[in-house]
Amino acid sequence: MKRRLIKPDSTPALSLGPESSTSKYNRVELRQEPDILLPRRSTYVRNGVSLLSRQGNVHSHGHYFMKVSIAVCGRFHFHNYIEKLDRAGILDTFYYSHKINNSAFSLSRGRAVNIWPKEYAVRAHAKFLKNRFSDLLYPAYHDLWQLGARSKWRPVQLLHVMAHGTSRQLVQKAKREGSIAIGEVVNTHPIYRERILATEEANRGLPRSKTINRQQQRLIEELAMYDYLLAPSSIVRDSLIQQGTPSDIIHVIPYAANVKRFYPLGQRQKPKDRLNILCVGQINLRKGQLYLLEAVKKLNSNFFHVTLIGKVDPQIESLLAPYRHLFTHIPRVDNAELNKHYNSADLFVLPSLEEGLAVVLCEALAAGLPIIATHESGASEIIEHGRSGTIIHAGSAAELANSINEIASFPEKLERFSVEAISAAARTHNWDQYVDKLVEVYADAYTRK
């Protein structure tokens, strides 16, 4: 069966005939609807035949319309673009979990199915049990979510899943029905991450913690089930390849920022009496804030002050004590207020030891905030070193201190980085561009199957 994919400004055609009985999709109902809308200037090939040329010429073969369902045990970043997929006519169902009063999506063609009981089970656990029995019970909460999704299930040609070790049953069901399964991996491979954190705990003299729990073990098993994987950075891709994932099934699409929510509030002023450094994210070993505080202590100047926004992991609370005079701690900030913090800071620093691609980097970039970040944070995907920010190696307070001091010594760098950051976010690192790239991955997977 040949499938045709057309340009957004082309006139949609209708499906021309029934599904072939020999197709891998003979158990999936294919609908007679307009073709999938693809970004301009894309080339797709099936069996050596170009389906869409860079000039936009479309072949007149029979075709079927592709529908995609997305499943995420939570909500993550999908709320930024799920309505765009719906308007394009691509989305069939969005299975997710969120609080009831904050879960509405304005979908005109697809379905939004909120499996909310899981959210309240998790919140009740956190309130009454804290961290006790989490390794035992959290997988049960995830299974509850899967049960709810299966009760509202509709077969589709392609299932896009947030790969968190929470959706194995859904992937198995989709695969039995002949669907393509794409897993979106948020962080590096659990074994890779385990090794990094074990080394850091040893260096800090901390007791060894268990990071590969039941959910992470489920994720490892789940990764082998997908036809294709999405990764937000080359760091994630490389960690998967190291653990045996074929490189040709991994697509890298960096995350983006909501440029309507995160943007410059005015002309940035050069710092005079103090350089305000901002870091956003849970305060723990993995995020590397201790290296930032060590770097500022090395600089030995009241000119530098750090603001840390995020909850403190009890594991490192005692390690923060020697640096209390160097930073202000804000445990939580509403998303609506976060843009003000990006705009009031002079420099954003993210010294992570491991990430997929921290979305806060995309947000800071969109707000025009100059950035220093580690390569391991995924920053290399969105920041051009020396042009829109500075990329450093993880785990070096000395290198970080030198980078901060250099920016303080040459304040014109702050202005240049800010201008380039705004331009980069508007041009390539927003959710509209992300959707274009995502649809290309869908189309490539669909036409290859």
Coordinates of C-alpha atoms in Angstrom, one line a residue, residues 150 335 351:
R150 CA -7.3 0.8 27.8
N335 CA 4.7 29.0 36.0
P351 CA 25.5 22.8 36.0

